Amino acid sequence: ITDPKTNITYKCNPNRVWVYEPDRMKRLIKEGKVIFPKDGKGTPTYKRHLSEVRSNKKPLSTWVISRSENEEIDEEILSLQFPLNMVATKQLTELMGSLVFNNPKSVDMIKQIVYQATDVDSVILDSFAGSGTTAHAILDLNKEDGGNRKFILVQMTEATPAEPKKNICKDITRERVKRAIDKFGYKSGFEYMRVGLPIDSESLLAGKLPVIEQFGSYVFFLCTGEKTTKPVKSIEKNLYLAGSQGNADIYLIYSQDYEELTRLALNLDWAEKIVTSDKKRYIVYAPACFLDEDYLRSKQIEFVNIPYGLFQRKEN
């Protein structure tokens, strides 16, 4: 490209090439958006105005400090984080009535990180929720700027043989969020849920079987990618309708009793109960199938083996 004032031509760097096509580059030069080197050496650069890069978010610096037991850290650096720990401990103690969790995070610190990294309607996931600071910070930030951020917290009970009734998620995480809402008047709520048995091939083969409601909902999601809005319907013992989508009905042949489950299979009797129209598809999850491929094809039945074919989504 050529500087119109000096007529000095600048060659393209073969390792980077020019950013814009010729017509746009000419327009930018005419608009004074390209800065040419004063001495004719170097590379022209794009002139970016403050209005193009201005953000309404104030930059935030964070310190993440990790050290071994005997490692020394500059006390000046350590002092930058220590007050946050002191504040967080005080916040949690005042809210819960006692120190129920060691080394909690500061609400203000997490609030600033969430503010920097999310939008007003983001969903924030905290897989190690601890004392629930993330939820507290999000609720406080929403109240402050009118946002509609949502949170998902995950926390184990951390029960041990010595403390079999220990439940950090219920007694600390959940309780902290509840008390924060009550004390600070946050116009929000939350649902507390417990994760069911894992549904995977290994668990099923080991005999760790979920209840039919959980399994049926999971099968429907795997098959359609959507959450069912209707409960699993029992057709008869061990035969269930998990749900329908479009022209497809999704069935489940299942028992929570492992020995009984191993004896179940899609057979002619059940197939005749399932098929009600020649204009529909029937996706059937079952441990085995006693019907041949020609019959299945003629009735538009698609068999999915439990557990080996369980995680193959069927396209509708």
XYZ file of C-alpha atoms in Angstrom:
316
model
C 0.000 0.000 0.000
C 1.116 3.556 -0.690
C 1.155 6.547 1.631
C -0.653 9.270 -0.410
C 1.331 12.022 1.336
C 4.828 10.654 0.761
C 4.215 8.236 -2.133
C 6.261 5.664 -0.193
C 5.022 2.155 -0.946
C 5.060 -0.492 1.767
C 5.346 -4.116 0.792
C 3.219 -6.792 2.358
C 4.764 -8.994 5.033
C 4.442 -12.492 3.508
C 4.052 -14.006 6.953
C 1.066 -11.802 7.886
C -0.457 -10.294 4.703
C -2.596 -7.143 4.750
C -5.703 -7.180 6.930
C -8.188 -5.744 4.413
C -8.982 -6.193 0.729
C -7.758 -3.380 -1.614
C -11.016 -1.394 -1.874
C -11.530 -1.274 1.874
C -7.885 -0.394 2.448
C -8.172 2.540 0.039
C -11.256 3.756 1.880
C -9.541 3.500 5.278
C -6.519 5.437 3.989
C -8.835 8.144 2.636
C -10.616 8.325 6.017
C -7.285 8.726 7.818
C -7.627 5.397 9.606
C -4.182 4.149 8.565
C -1.064 5.466 10.324
C 2.053 5.450 8.157
C 5.572 5.453 9.680
C 7.021 8.980 9.765
C 10.452 7.857 8.598
C 9.201 5.549 5.891
C 10.392 2.485 7.801
C 8.272 -0.151 9.500
C 4.676 -1.142 8.835
C 1.497 0.938 8.519
C -0.960 0.349 11.360
C -4.696 0.707 11.822
C -5.790 3.807 13.745
C -8.224 2.688 16.427
C -10.181 5.365 18.269
C -10.977 5.191 21.962
C -14.694 4.982 21.193
C -14.072 1.692 19.367
C -12.448 -0.029 22.319
C -14.195 1.622 25.249
C -15.810 -0.822 27.674
C -18.165 -0.130 30.535
C -16.310 -2.731 32.574
C -13.463 -1.652 34.794
C -10.412 -3.934 34.353
C -9.774 -6.273 37.267
C -6.496 -7.791 38.415
C -6.603 -11.095 40.283
C -3.995 -13.009 42.228
C -4.020 -16.778 42.463
C -1.447 -17.898 44.980
C -0.346 -21.484 45.448
C 2.507 -22.532 47.667
C 3.894 -25.555 49.421
C 4.071 -25.713 53.206
C 7.688 -24.550 53.378
C 7.702 -22.171 50.407
C 8.240 -18.501 51.132
C 6.210 -15.830 49.344
C 6.839 -12.112 49.332
C 4.760 -10.718 52.197
C 3.714 -7.734 50.077
C 2.179 -10.058 47.495
C 0.557 -12.209 50.171
C -0.979 -9.158 51.811
C -2.948 -8.465 48.618
C -4.904 -11.691 49.087
C -4.991 -11.987 52.869
C -7.521 -9.161 53.455
C -9.913 -10.901 51.035
C -9.714 -14.079 53.118
C -10.340 -12.101 56.294
C -13.375 -10.368 54.772
C -14.776 -13.610 53.383
C -14.418 -15.392 56.725
C -16.187 -12.523 58.484
C -18.985 -12.446 55.882
C -19.668 -16.157 56.181
C -19.432 -16.237 59.974
C -21.894 -13.360 60.353
C -24.328 -15.012 57.966
C -24.134 -18.554 59.374
C -23.575 -17.721 63.037
C -20.250 -19.558 63.192
C -17.309 -20.467 60.979
C -18.709 -23.456 59.115
C -16.234 -23.524 56.209
C -12.499 -22.969 56.052
C -10.980 -20.544 53.531
C -14.188 -19.213 51.934
C -13.959 -16.840 48.962
C -14.894 -13.179 49.206
C -18.308 -12.240 47.809
C -16.883 -9.006 46.374
C -14.016 -10.792 44.639
C -16.273 -13.411 42.999
C -18.765 -10.688 42.105
C -16.063 -8.760 40.250
C -14.918 -11.873 38.383
C -18.505 -12.721 37.373
C -19.070 -9.109 36.302
C -15.951 -9.158 34.124
C -16.537 -12.559 32.545
C -20.308 -12.772 31.960
C -23.306 -10.973 30.528
C -26.376 -9.891 32.469
C -28.278 -13.028 31.415
C -25.465 -15.600 31.606
C -25.668 -18.955 33.362
C -22.702 -19.514 35.684
C -21.620 -23.045 36.659
C -19.604 -23.670 39.814
C -18.664 -27.344 39.976
C -17.030 -27.001 43.405
C -19.536 -24.790 45.192
C -18.119 -25.045 48.700
C -19.781 -22.488 50.940
C -21.903 -21.082 48.085
C -20.036 -17.807 47.553
C -20.658 -17.912 43.794
C -24.433 -17.959 44.237
C -24.258 -15.186 46.855
C -22.126 -13.054 44.536
C -24.433 -13.559 41.547
C -27.532 -12.697 43.575
C -25.826 -9.553 44.849
C -24.663 -8.529 41.378
C -28.133 -9.054 39.915
C -29.579 -6.811 42.622
C -26.921 -4.204 41.913
C -27.247 -3.951 38.118
C -30.690 -5.467 37.451
C -29.194 -8.504 35.745
C -30.835 -11.893 35.289
C -27.836 -14.154 35.744
C -28.516 -17.701 36.870
C -26.274 -20.153 38.676
C -25.797 -23.891 38.883
C -23.882 -25.095 41.929
C -22.513 -28.597 42.370
C -21.184 -29.819 45.694
C -20.560 -33.304 47.128
C -21.681 -34.253 50.607
C -18.070 -35.170 51.509
C -19.371 -37.793 53.934
C -16.812 -40.241 55.355
C -17.013 -43.415 57.452
C -16.156 -41.246 60.454
C -18.841 -38.677 59.492
C -21.494 -40.635 57.554
C -24.135 -37.891 57.974
C -21.901 -35.064 56.760
C -23.548 -33.089 53.952
C -21.765 -29.880 52.971
C -24.121 -29.283 50.050
C -27.274 -29.380 52.178
C -26.053 -27.939 55.472
C -23.628 -25.278 54.235
C -23.990 -24.510 50.508
C -27.784 -24.588 50.388
C -28.197 -22.990 53.812
C -25.831 -20.140 52.986
C -27.714 -19.267 49.783
C -31.058 -19.442 51.609
C -29.859 -17.160 54.414
C -28.334 -14.695 51.960
C -31.664 -14.374 50.127
C -33.527 -13.853 53.401
C -31.043 -11.384 54.891
C -30.327 -9.212 51.869
C -33.740 -9.338 50.218
C -32.644 -10.813 46.900
C -35.649 -11.233 44.636
C -34.708 -14.713 43.547
C -34.981 -18.332 44.554
C -33.331 -21.647 43.789
C -34.015 -25.359 43.583
C -32.099 -27.874 45.662
C -31.730 -31.241 43.942
C -29.827 -34.412 44.530
C -28.149 -36.249 41.679
C -29.502 -39.746 41.118
C -27.566 -42.862 40.244
C -25.200 -42.424 37.309
C -26.692 -43.867 34.134
C -23.920 -45.476 32.116
C -23.049 -48.897 30.763
C -20.829 -49.852 33.685
C -23.436 -48.953 36.305
C -26.209 -50.796 34.485
C -24.117 -53.920 33.980
C -23.161 -53.812 37.667
C -26.830 -53.905 38.608
C -27.024 -50.275 39.813
C -30.336 -49.472 38.197
C -32.218 -46.138 38.401
C -35.927 -45.827 39.071
C -38.130 -45.924 36.003
C -38.973 -42.191 36.166
C -35.300 -41.243 36.035
C -34.409 -43.804 33.392
C -37.395 -43.001 31.194
C -36.657 -39.269 31.265
C -33.018 -39.965 30.486
C -33.868 -42.223 27.558
C -36.184 -39.571 26.144
C -33.436 -36.962 26.393
C -30.858 -39.233 24.737
C -33.258 -39.958 21.946
C -34.541 -36.440 21.298
C -32.128 -34.022 22.955
C -35.077 -32.511 24.811
C -36.421 -32.680 28.339
C -39.738 -34.480 28.629
C -42.623 -32.481 30.077
C -44.785 -35.552 30.698
C -44.204 -38.343 33.216
C -43.264 -41.809 32.033
C -46.471 -43.745 31.368
C -46.856 -47.409 32.262
C -48.480 -49.468 29.495
C -48.276 -52.645 31.534
C -45.711 -54.260 33.788
C -42.197 -53.567 32.452
C -43.482 -51.711 29.359
C -43.390 -47.902 29.455
C -43.971 -44.969 27.129
C -41.094 -42.538 27.752
C -42.585 -39.852 25.508
C -43.345 -38.747 21.961
C -41.721 -36.320 19.565
C -43.057 -35.634 16.090
C -44.223 -38.905 14.589
C -42.064 -41.032 16.913
C -43.084 -42.775 20.130
C -40.294 -43.782 22.490
C -40.798 -46.909 24.596
C -38.812 -48.542 27.340
C -38.924 -52.177 28.362
C -37.422 -52.139 31.823
C -37.316 -53.391 35.393
C -35.296 -52.039 38.301
C -34.770 -55.631 39.387
C -31.547 -56.708 37.702
C -32.413 -60.405 37.431
C -35.802 -59.611 35.922
C -34.248 -57.081 33.554
C -31.915 -59.722 32.124
C -34.958 -61.817 31.135
C -36.843 -59.006 29.372
C -36.924 -58.549 25.596
C -38.928 -56.889 22.855
C -41.221 -59.673 21.642
C -44.275 -60.070 19.416
C -46.813 -59.491 22.209
C -45.297 -56.151 23.174
C -44.757 -55.112 19.570
C -48.484 -55.580 18.866
C -49.354 -53.421 21.888
C -46.919 -50.687 20.837
C -47.750 -50.374 17.140
C -50.964 -48.380 16.713
C -50.453 -46.709 13.328
C -48.530 -47.304 10.107
C -47.692 -43.594 9.980
C -45.587 -43.551 13.126
C -42.115 -44.643 14.182
C -41.515 -46.651 17.328
C -38.170 -46.495 19.101
C -37.904 -49.206 21.716
C -35.177 -49.446 24.351
C -34.898 -52.984 25.705
C -32.267 -55.475 26.933
C -32.891 -57.797 23.958
C -35.085 -58.287 20.897
C -36.777 -61.511 19.713
C -38.059 -60.055 16.431
C -36.332 -60.290 13.061
C -35.208 -57.302 11.026
C -37.920 -57.694 8.361
C -40.689 -57.540 10.943
C -39.145 -54.546 12.680
C -38.770 -52.733 9.370
C -42.349 -53.458 8.287
C -43.721 -52.064 11.558
C -41.266 -49.134 11.634
C -39.835 -50.305 14.951
C -36.275 -49.326 15.859
C -34.708 -51.424 18.586
C -32.052 -49.914 20.875
C -30.154 -52.294 23.117
C -29.817 -51.604 26.852
C -27.096 -50.845 27.760
C -24.863 -51.241 24.699
C -26.812 -49.027 22.294
C -28.158 -46.726 24.976
C -26.078 -43.682 24.134
C -26.718 -43.641 20.396
C -29.178 -40.834 19.733
C -31.909 -41.689 17.285
C -32.576 -38.938 14.748
C -36.267 -38.112 14.288
